[in-house]
Amino acid sequence: TYSDNTNAGPATANASFAGGPNYDGSNGGAGFTITKAPTTTSTTGGTFTYDGAPHGGVCTVTSPSGAALAETVGYTPGGASEPVNVGEYAVLCGFAGDANHTASSGTDTIFVTARAATVTAGDGTKVYGSGADPALSPVTTSFLAADAPGITLTQSRTAGETVGAYPVTAQASGGNVGNYAVTYVPGSFSITKASTTTTVTCPAGVAYTGLAHTACTAAATGAGGLNQALAVIYANNTNAGLASANDGILVISGKQL
C-alpha cells in the first residue's frame, strides 16, 4: 500500500506477508521521492501594422502532467499593457511553479510597424497685387478616425509675390502622427498677371502750326500701385483735322490768317 504518492514530495510504500504453514508473517516498507513535473513555456510574438488596437503575445505553459497551468505575461516596455504604438516590445511569459511543477519562462518579440498615410498639399492661385493668399487646405488619407482630430495639418508655399508658380509643402504634426509613415505630396500655387488700363489724355484741340503736335500724355495703371507713364505714338498730328495718339483723339484746327 502507498501513502502520499500523488503530489511531489516524499512517499511511502508498505507491504505485508501474512505467513503460512511454513512461514511467519512479515511487514516491510520503503520510501521514495516524487519530483516536480517539468514545465515548458512557449511564447509567440509577431509583427503588426499600427491600427490603434493593442496587440499581445501568446503564452502557453505545458507539462507532462497534463495539468492546466496559468501563465503570466508582461511587456518591455509597457508592463502588463499590450503594445499599441509603433515600436519593438519584448514579450515576457512565465510560470512561477507550484507544489507539483517547476517554474519556466519564455520570451519573444512584438513589432508594431508604422501605418502608411498620405498628406497632399492644397493648390491655389491669385492675381498679382491682389493681397494675401487665399486659405489653402491640405488633404489627408489613411489617418485613423480616432487619430485624425489630434493631428495638425499645416502647409506653406515658397515665398514670392511676382507672377509665377510656387511649390507648396504640407506638414502633419502632433497627436499620434508618430505611428504613421507619412508620404507628402506637394502642391502648386500660381500668381497670374493682373489686368491693366492704358489711358491717353489729349487736349480738346490745338491750332495748326505746321509742326507736329505732341500734346498728349499716356499712362498704364493697375493693381499693386502700377502707374507708369508711356511714350505716345501719334498719327496725322501735323495738319488740321483729326489726329490720333494711340487710342486718344487730338483735334487740330485751321490756323487763322
mmCIF file with all atom_site columns, N, CA and C in Angstrom, residues 4 21 39 45 52 58 94 125 150 172 196 223 227:
data_model
loop_
_atom_site.group_PDB
_atom_site.id
_atom_site.type_symbol
_atom_site.label_atom_id
_atom_site.label_alt_id
_atom_site.label_comp_id
_atom_site.label_asym_id
_atom_site.label_entity_id
_atom_site.label_seq_id
_atom_site.pdbx_PDB_ins_code
_atom_site.Cartn_x
_atom_site.Cartn_y
_atom_site.Cartn_z
_atom_site.occupancy
_atom_site.B_iso_or_equiv
_atom_site.pdbx_formal_charge
_atom_site.auth_seq_id
_atom_site.auth_comp_id
_atom_site.auth_asym_id
_atom_site.auth_atom_id
_atom_site.pdbx_PDB_model_num
ATOM 1  N N  . ASP A 1 4   ? 0.836  9.182   0.394   1.00 0.00 ? 4   ASP A N  1
ATOM 2  C CA . ASP A 1 4   ? 1.461  10.409  -0.139  1.00 0.00 ? 4   ASP A CA 1
ATOM 3  C C  . ASP A 1 4   ? 2.147  10.159  -1.479  1.00 0.00 ? 4   ASP A C  1
ATOM 4  N N  . PRO A 1 21  ? 1.814  -22.049 6.511   1.00 0.00 ? 21  PRO A N  1
ATOM 5  C CA . PRO A 1 21  ? 2.169  -23.218 7.333   1.00 0.00 ? 21  PRO A CA 1
ATOM 6  C C  . PRO A 1 21  ? 3.657  -23.295 7.620   1.00 0.00 ? 21  PRO A C  1
ATOM 7  N N  . THR A 1 39  ? 8.006  21.888  -16.670 1.00 0.00 ? 39  THR A N  1
ATOM 8  C CA . THR A 1 39  ? 7.072  22.664  -17.495 1.00 0.00 ? 39  THR A CA 1
ATOM 9  C C  . THR A 1 39  ? 7.842  23.352  -18.615 1.00 0.00 ? 39  THR A C  1
ATOM 10 N N  . GLY A 1 45  ? 5.367  36.067  -30.366 1.00 0.00 ? 45  GLY A N  1
ATOM 11 C CA . GLY A 1 45  ? 5.126  37.492  -30.605 1.00 0.00 ? 45  GLY A CA 1
ATOM 12 C C  . GLY A 1 45  ? 4.533  37.681  -31.995 1.00 0.00 ? 45  GLY A C  1
ATOM 13 N N  . GLY A 1 52  ? -4.245 51.216  -34.007 1.00 0.00 ? 52  GLY A N  1
ATOM 14 C CA . GLY A 1 52  ? -4.885 51.801  -32.838 1.00 0.00 ? 52  GLY A CA 1
ATOM 15 C C  . GLY A 1 52  ? -5.329 50.788  -31.807 1.00 0.00 ? 52  GLY A C  1
ATOM 16 N N  . VAL A 1 58  ? 1.252  35.526  -27.341 1.00 0.00 ? 58  VAL A N  1
ATOM 17 C CA . VAL A 1 58  ? 0.539  34.307  -26.941 1.00 0.00 ? 58  VAL A CA 1
ATOM 18 C C  . VAL A 1 58  ? 1.489  33.458  -26.104 1.00 0.00 ? 58  VAL A C  1
ATOM 19 N N  . GLY A 1 94  ? 5.801  33.669  -18.355 1.00 0.00 ? 94  GLY A N  1
ATOM 20 C CA . GLY A 1 94  ? 6.387  32.831  -17.314 1.00 0.00 ? 94  GLY A CA 1
ATOM 21 C C  . GLY A 1 94  ? 5.351  32.071  -16.517 1.00 0.00 ? 94  GLY A C  1
ATOM 22 N N  . THR A 1 125 ? -4.389 79.797  -56.315 1.00 0.00 ? 125 THR A N  1
ATOM 23 C CA . THR A 1 125 ? -3.983 80.839  -57.267 1.00 0.00 ? 125 THR A CA 1
ATOM 24 C C  . THR A 1 125 ? -4.496 82.186  -56.790 1.00 0.00 ? 125 THR A C  1
ATOM 25 N N  . GLY A 1 150 ? -6.610 64.739  -33.572 1.00 0.00 ? 150 GLY A N  1
ATOM 26 C CA . GLY A 1 150 ? -5.459 65.179  -32.794 1.00 0.00 ? 150 GLY A CA 1
ATOM 27 C C  . GLY A 1 150 ? -4.238 65.521  -33.615 1.00 0.00 ? 150 GLY A C  1
ATOM 28 N N  . ALA A 1 172 ? 2.328  67.324  -41.272 1.00 0.00 ? 172 ALA A N  1
ATOM 29 C CA . ALA A 1 172 ? 1.438  66.796  -40.241 1.00 0.00 ? 172 ALA A CA 1
ATOM 30 C C  . ALA A 1 172 ? 2.227  66.692  -38.947 1.00 0.00 ? 172 ALA A C  1
ATOM 31 N N  . THR A 1 196 ? -4.482 95.516  -66.656 1.00 0.00 ? 196 THR A N  1
ATOM 32 C CA . THR A 1 196 ? -4.039 96.918  -66.646 1.00 0.00 ? 196 THR A CA 1
ATOM 33 C C  . THR A 1 196 ? -4.979 97.765  -67.510 1.00 0.00 ? 196 THR A C  1
ATOM 34 N N  . ALA A 1 223 ? -3.261 97.012  -60.629 1.00 0.00 ? 223 ALA A N  1
ATOM 35 C CA . ALA A 1 223 ? -3.119 96.556  -59.253 1.00 0.00 ? 223 ALA A CA 1
ATOM 36 C C  . ALA A 1 223 ? -1.682 96.675  -58.788 1.00 0.00 ? 223 ALA A C  1
ATOM 37 N N  . ASN A 1 227 ? 1.419  102.700 -61.990 1.00 0.00 ? 227 ASN A N  1
ATOM 38 C CA . ASN A 1 227 ? 1.051  103.982 -62.618 1.00 0.00 ? 227 ASN A CA 1
ATOM 39 C C  . ASN A 1 227 ? 2.267  104.436 -63.422 1.00 0.00 ? 227 ASN A C  1
#
